[in-house]
């Protein structure tokens, strides 16, 4: 009876999280439709408001209008707040508000935090939320101060400060909204802007648990100079190593492929080429800022970007996609099969069958979502190239925000498909299926085993 109650509670929590995101999107849509949210003071178009709100809450950054000129200061502020809520997560935000008014957690809220943050247990939930909020504020405020020298001399203190706040919040939350018409192309040669934005993207997407372990290591070994050896978790090892590998692969690939493209890298000097290649390696994981015209990239460059977008960031962070841990579990499964092993190992640790099944489920669900959305948009907008449609869909599903420039020109039906795709990518395919289909009750019946030809 207790087991049944727990499963019912988990199912209810899954629906609460999914409906919570929908509620925030609806509120954001209403706010962005108001006349004071647009620069011309008129009522906003429903599709524009809905698309922008969904993109902000899902920390994507795709936009059918130019946020810097289309929206007023209040509209831009609402986008920033929606991005902040979306990056922290619905349950994290509501739980923080509960802490502020001094209420205690009940069982449902503890399970909600466990599922929303993908944590193994429910203990210390309040402390985790405080740490997440503190980490977010520290990084975003630091980003604001470091970006001021880039924006204030050109735009003055008031506008320069707002530009720093807007881009710092968007970078940390791995959203790609920018108040510049050309996104960050105008700062492609600025080491300061490229360095600060990419660091915010990386740390925002790598996960709060990883940052906490980094902090504890720095505190004990650098500040206190402790000789005690730090034992990092498997999450830390997998997230950091996979992130570094993907960043290096992306940097080398973009530099080698696009260096001969006169419309992206070719016209730049060597220093700028290095900065652009680095930025283009970071931003698909999963923030939609760009320092080159994505639509002018080579087909190879676009396909590499699609792959990096699909793989995404790490669990517990603000990014989306398949996630680095899922990738490592799947590649470790392949390695075990090729070596003839019956156990999947990662850093001398055995991976549970339940995690392997979860990784396979995430992969299959993600691929199915991308394929379905791509087919539907291909039917509604047959004039578009396949690579452009696939790029847009993967960008939406992985909550990246990069675009080849077709977002504003696609049909209303295609925009609605992208809205659904962004939502599915943000809440997570497994959580959404759990909320829709019901609780996955474990079976006590075991069937006979039989071989099957595979591969």
XYZ file of C-alpha atoms in Angstrom:
455
model
C 0.000 0.000 0.000
C 2.871 2.376 0.862
C 4.634 1.473 -2.405
C 1.478 2.214 -4.381
C 1.103 5.567 -2.590
C 4.685 6.554 -3.400
C 4.228 5.773 -7.090
C 0.974 7.749 -7.184
C 2.745 10.644 -5.493
C 5.619 10.567 -7.981
C 3.143 10.553 -10.867
C 1.333 13.537 -9.335
C 4.641 15.373 -8.931
C 5.525 14.751 -12.586
C 2.239 16.311 -13.618
C 2.788 19.195 -11.200
C 6.151 20.007 -12.777
C 4.784 19.773 -16.336
C 1.714 21.870 -15.528
C 3.877 24.313 -13.593
C 5.949 25.093 -16.689
C 2.759 25.501 -18.720
C 1.421 27.934 -16.118
C 4.575 30.055 -16.214
C 4.473 30.047 -20.030
C 0.823 31.167 -19.967
C 1.534 33.996 -17.505
C 4.531 35.069 -19.581
C 2.420 35.081 -22.739
C -0.152 37.363 -21.127
C 2.524 39.765 -19.884
C 4.276 39.904 -23.271
C 0.970 40.603 -25.019
C 0.377 43.781 -23.020
C 0.895 47.132 -24.810
C 3.564 48.203 -22.306
C 5.672 45.177 -23.335
C 6.101 46.273 -26.947
C 8.191 49.199 -28.131
C 5.365 50.671 -30.224
C 2.863 50.517 -27.332
C 0.323 48.272 -29.099
C -1.053 44.847 -28.195
C 1.357 42.096 -29.112
C 0.538 39.268 -31.507
C -0.532 36.104 -29.656
C 1.825 33.771 -31.546
C 4.785 36.115 -31.037
C 4.046 36.392 -27.314
C 3.476 32.639 -26.905
C 6.597 31.715 -28.879
C 8.768 34.198 -26.986
C 7.399 33.152 -23.594
C 7.918 29.458 -24.335
C 11.410 30.108 -25.646
C 12.272 32.098 -22.511
C 10.815 29.648 -19.974
C 12.435 26.738 -21.831
C 15.716 28.760 -21.859
C 15.982 28.310 -25.615
C 16.489 31.743 -27.133
C 14.756 31.173 -30.460
C 12.826 34.277 -31.429
C 10.491 35.290 -34.246
C 11.242 39.002 -33.643
C 14.243 41.088 -32.636
C 13.936 41.380 -28.817
C 16.090 44.519 -28.725
C 13.786 46.595 -30.931
C 10.432 44.811 -30.784
C 10.042 44.751 -27.005
C 10.125 47.700 -24.606
C 12.197 47.698 -21.436
C 9.326 45.999 -19.606
C 9.055 43.326 -22.275
C 12.784 42.693 -22.069
C 12.535 42.555 -18.269
C 9.736 39.979 -18.474
C 11.872 37.890 -20.843
C 14.757 38.072 -18.371
C 12.550 36.974 -15.468
C 11.065 34.130 -17.513
C 14.556 32.980 -18.484
C 15.594 33.083 -14.823
C 12.580 31.029 -13.732
C 13.076 28.602 -16.593
C 16.777 28.191 -15.857
C 16.256 27.553 -12.164
C 13.289 25.312 -12.897
C 9.686 25.633 -11.812
C 10.087 23.535 -8.662
C 13.313 25.258 -7.608
C 11.686 28.672 -7.939
C 8.509 27.759 -6.074
C 10.466 25.940 -3.370
C 12.666 28.999 -2.870
C 9.541 31.118 -2.406
C 8.326 28.594 0.183
C 11.628 28.976 2.038
C 11.312 32.761 1.976
C 7.963 32.698 3.745
C 9.239 30.196 6.299
C 7.111 27.165 5.431
C 8.357 23.587 5.716
C 8.501 21.013 2.941
C 5.957 18.237 2.703
C 6.647 14.862 1.072
C 5.353 15.973 -2.324
C 7.711 18.944 -2.465
C 10.693 16.792 -1.482
C 9.915 14.281 -4.215
C 9.385 17.146 -6.677
C 12.844 18.539 -5.919
C 14.331 15.062 -6.234
C 12.768 14.574 -9.678
C 13.313 18.121 -10.946
C 17.022 18.100 -10.022
C 17.509 14.382 -10.750
C 18.891 13.800 -7.240
C 19.326 10.287 -5.749
C 17.722 11.188 -2.412
C 15.388 13.655 -0.721
C 17.534 14.688 2.265
C 18.915 18.222 2.475
C 16.483 19.626 -0.081
C 16.297 23.069 1.525
C 20.082 23.405 1.638
C 20.333 22.341 -2.008
C 17.870 25.030 -3.071
C 19.761 27.691 -1.105
C 23.029 26.586 -2.703
C 21.515 26.719 -6.194
C 20.132 30.229 -5.675
C 23.411 31.448 -4.177
C 25.461 29.932 -6.999
C 23.188 31.478 -9.611
C 23.376 34.957 -8.082
C 27.158 34.813 -7.617
C 27.837 33.853 -11.233
C 25.284 36.213 -12.746
C 26.372 39.229 -10.675
C 30.024 38.482 -11.442
C 29.131 38.272 -15.134
C 27.375 41.631 -14.970
C 30.390 43.395 -13.449
C 32.820 41.805 -15.907
C 30.662 42.739 -18.919
C 30.313 46.394 -17.889
C 33.691 47.448 -19.421
C 32.515 46.064 -22.774
C 29.126 47.813 -22.880
C 29.315 50.976 -20.731
C 31.952 52.880 -22.785
C 29.829 52.455 -25.917
C 26.278 52.760 -24.547
C 26.596 54.692 -21.292
C 25.879 53.532 -17.751
C 22.105 52.977 -17.866
C 21.904 51.057 -21.134
C 25.302 49.445 -20.634
C 24.249 48.109 -17.222
C 20.997 46.704 -18.637
C 22.863 45.055 -21.526
C 25.267 43.462 -19.035
C 22.403 42.188 -16.835
C 20.376 40.857 -19.761
C 23.264 38.991 -21.417
C 24.698 37.692 -18.138
C 21.354 36.161 -17.107
C 20.828 34.689 -20.566
C 24.346 33.268 -20.747
C 24.224 31.637 -17.293
C 20.809 30.123 -18.012
C 21.986 28.916 -21.425
C 19.395 30.994 -23.286
C 20.347 32.838 -26.453
C 18.298 36.031 -26.359
C 20.324 39.100 -27.256
C 19.430 42.780 -27.467
C 21.711 43.284 -30.475
C 20.303 42.812 -33.982
C 23.257 40.648 -35.003
C 23.365 38.829 -31.648
C 27.064 38.957 -30.595
C 28.632 39.120 -34.065
C 29.744 42.667 -33.326
C 31.840 41.336 -30.424
C 33.374 38.345 -32.209
C 36.875 39.798 -31.756
C 36.355 40.925 -28.157
C 38.273 38.573 -25.861
C 36.435 39.957 -22.818
C 32.912 39.332 -24.155
C 33.772 35.930 -25.657
C 35.519 34.750 -22.490
C 32.835 35.919 -20.033
C 29.863 34.680 -22.092
C 31.434 31.271 -22.773
C 32.427 30.777 -19.120
C 28.895 31.590 -17.986
C 27.508 29.143 -20.554
C 29.890 26.351 -19.526
C 29.391 26.702 -15.779
C 25.643 27.223 -16.159
C 25.324 24.048 -18.191
C 27.712 21.796 -16.279
C 25.446 21.367 -13.258
C 25.221 22.698 -9.715
C 26.608 19.500 -8.160
C 29.778 19.803 -10.239
C 30.235 23.455 -9.255
C 29.751 22.579 -5.573
C 32.402 19.869 -5.754
C 34.741 22.309 -7.510
C 34.171 24.828 -4.731
C 34.838 22.273 -1.985
C 38.051 21.186 -3.696
C 39.263 24.795 -4.087
C 38.339 25.584 -0.483
C 40.097 22.571 0.997
C 43.172 22.324 -1.221
C 43.843 25.906 -2.303
C 42.619 28.031 0.602
C 43.044 25.627 3.530
C 45.844 23.657 1.823
C 44.510 20.370 3.116
C 46.540 17.238 2.291
C 43.431 15.061 2.399
C 42.637 13.663 -1.040
C 39.383 14.873 -2.585
C 37.160 12.049 -3.817
C 35.068 13.325 -6.693
C 31.706 11.781 -7.499
C 31.041 9.838 -10.678
C 28.744 12.657 -11.842
C 31.635 15.117 -11.518
C 34.089 12.939 -13.422
C 31.689 12.171 -16.243
C 30.326 15.727 -16.632
C 33.714 17.466 -16.586
C 35.607 14.990 -18.770
C 32.832 14.743 -21.370
C 32.398 18.524 -21.454
C 36.128 19.095 -22.019
C 36.274 16.433 -24.747
C 33.260 17.838 -26.609
C 34.562 21.414 -26.342
C 37.957 20.421 -27.757
C 36.420 18.338 -30.552
C 34.066 21.188 -31.456
C 36.846 23.786 -31.420
C 39.156 21.786 -33.688
C 36.321 20.745 -36.012
C 34.950 24.269 -36.502
C 38.408 25.779 -36.918
C 39.429 23.258 -39.568
C 36.127 23.203 -41.465
C 35.101 26.864 -41.462
C 38.536 28.485 -41.807
C 38.218 28.422 -45.597
C 34.668 29.757 -45.563
C 34.951 33.456 -46.541
C 31.522 34.243 -45.043
C 32.217 32.963 -41.523
C 35.922 32.535 -40.624
C 37.846 33.309 -43.807
C 37.853 37.109 -43.601
C 39.022 37.208 -39.953
C 42.569 37.362 -38.615
C 44.011 34.381 -36.742
C 43.167 35.721 -33.264
C 39.549 36.337 -34.219
C 39.333 32.912 -35.883
C 40.426 31.240 -32.650
C 37.873 33.216 -30.625
C 35.065 32.467 -33.071
C 35.924 28.745 -33.238
C 35.966 28.574 -29.432
C 32.680 30.438 -29.117
C 31.024 28.269 -31.766
C 32.203 25.161 -29.893
C 30.687 26.372 -26.614
C 27.391 27.904 -27.690
C 25.682 24.719 -28.992
C 25.959 23.369 -25.394
C 23.226 24.778 -25.144
C 23.038 28.566 -25.508
C 21.887 30.274 -28.679
C 24.378 33.132 -28.817
C 26.390 33.386 -32.011
C 29.367 35.413 -33.226
C 29.004 34.361 -36.887
C 26.077 34.131 -39.299
C 24.892 30.554 -38.713
C 23.002 30.501 -42.013
C 26.277 30.983 -43.928
C 28.088 28.027 -42.378
C 29.087 25.057 -44.526
C 26.921 21.932 -44.497
C 29.601 20.128 -42.490
C 29.699 22.949 -39.960
C 25.916 22.917 -39.628
C 25.861 19.152 -39.117
C 28.540 19.302 -36.405
C 26.528 22.042 -34.697
C 23.404 19.854 -34.874
C 25.313 16.974 -33.248
C 26.658 19.175 -30.444
C 23.214 20.705 -29.863
C 21.604 17.274 -29.632
C 24.190 16.039 -27.116
C 23.641 19.130 -24.964
C 24.862 20.010 -21.492
C 24.981 18.120 -18.176
C 22.206 17.089 -15.745
C 21.429 19.541 -12.964
C 22.454 22.530 -15.077
C 20.510 25.036 -17.129
C 21.146 23.383 -20.494
C 19.143 20.807 -22.402
C 19.790 18.067 -24.925
C 20.596 14.392 -24.487
C 23.040 15.277 -21.643
C 26.685 14.304 -21.190
C 25.962 11.532 -18.688
C 23.495 9.857 -21.044
C 26.098 9.985 -23.809
C 28.766 8.398 -21.612
C 26.460 5.621 -20.429
C 25.551 4.757 -24.019
C 29.148 4.863 -25.251
C 30.235 2.769 -22.267
C 27.565 0.200 -23.206
C 29.016 0.053 -26.720
C 32.524 -0.315 -25.325
C 31.429 -3.145 -23.027
C 29.813 -4.993 -25.950
C 32.907 -4.630 -28.141
C 35.117 -5.910 -25.319
C 32.822 -8.849 -24.644
C 31.972 -7.722 -21.109
C 28.656 -8.293 -19.384
C 28.937 -5.233 -17.126
C 29.015 -1.559 -18.044
C 31.795 0.285 -16.214
C 32.581 3.978 -15.820
C 35.685 4.992 -13.869
C 35.808 1.560 -12.200
C 32.168 1.817 -11.162
C 29.384 -0.485 -12.350
C 26.425 1.222 -13.997
C 23.048 -0.100 -12.858
C 20.724 -1.662 -15.426
C 18.028 0.862 -14.482
C 20.320 3.748 -15.524
C 21.168 2.013 -18.806
C 17.482 1.541 -19.556
C 16.833 5.178 -18.669
C 19.626 6.325 -21.019
C 18.211 4.202 -23.846
C 14.737 5.569 -23.158
C 15.989 9.165 -23.268
C 17.816 8.510 -26.553
C 14.861 6.812 -28.246
C 12.396 9.421 -27.004
C 14.645 12.301 -28.072
C 15.275 10.889 -31.552
C 11.565 10.159 -32.008
C 10.627 13.712 -30.996
C 13.147 15.265 -33.388
C 12.102 13.019 -36.268
C 8.389 13.683 -35.745
C 8.821 17.462 -35.467
C 11.094 17.524 -38.538
C 8.572 15.553 -40.617
C 5.676 17.780 -39.551
C 7.495 21.029 -40.358
C 8.675 19.548 -43.670
C 4.999 19.005 -44.520
C 3.861 22.478 -43.434
C 6.824 24.341 -44.981
C 8.036 22.285 -47.976
C 9.944 25.277 -49.401
C 12.599 25.037 -46.663
C 15.767 22.977 -46.977
C 15.896 19.803 -44.918
C 19.108 20.832 -43.124
C 17.471 24.122 -42.074
C 14.420 22.343 -40.673
C 16.474 19.727 -38.837
C 18.729 22.447 -37.427
C 15.744 24.434 -36.162
C 14.056 21.386 -34.609
C 17.178 20.146 -32.813
C 17.860 23.680 -31.605
C 14.341 23.854 -30.182
C 14.366 20.376 -28.617
C 17.807 20.804 -27.044
C 16.767 24.322 -25.868
C 19.725 25.882 -27.674
C 18.356 28.819 -29.636
C 20.706 28.849 -32.609
C 19.042 29.370 -35.981
C 19.944 29.564 -39.634
C 17.613 32.552 -39.857
C 14.293 30.897 -40.763
C 12.485 31.216 -37.410
C 10.635 34.413 -38.261
C 9.601 33.287 -41.753
C 8.164 29.834 -41.012
C 4.407 29.273 -40.970
C 2.252 29.636 -37.874
C 1.750 25.862 -37.742
C 5.523 25.319 -37.808
C 5.945 27.837 -34.993
C 3.401 25.934 -32.898
C 5.299 22.704 -33.577
C 8.515 24.357 -32.391
C 6.713 25.616 -29.272
C 5.693 22.058 -28.378
C 9.200 20.805 -29.194
C 10.804 23.381 -26.890
C 8.434 22.431 -24.086
C 9.129 18.702 -24.467
C 12.870 19.361 -24.491
C 12.714 21.486 -21.343
C 10.587 19.278 -19.090
C 12.297 16.115 -20.282
C 10.913 13.316 -22.401
C 10.738 10.727 -19.596
C 9.127 13.095 -17.083
C 6.565 14.161 -19.661
C 5.733 10.557 -20.566
C 5.388 9.725 -16.877
C 2.971 12.628 -16.427
C 0.911 11.696 -19.489
C 0.869 7.897 -19.351
C 0.781 7.418 -15.589
C 2.940 5.774 -12.970
C 5.361 3.028 -14.096
C 4.476 0.267 -11.646
C 7.176 -2.389 -11.297
C 6.071 -5.906 -12.181
C 6.622 -8.936 -10.000
C 6.166 -11.305 -12.933
C 9.352 -12.628 -14.590
C 9.160 -14.166 -18.046
C 11.499 -16.775 -19.586
C 14.586 -15.484 -21.360
C 15.195 -16.103 -25.084
C 17.893 -15.036 -27.531
C 17.250 -12.568 -30.353
C 19.408 -11.652 -33.330
C 20.585 -8.045 -32.900
C 22.862 -5.970 -35.116
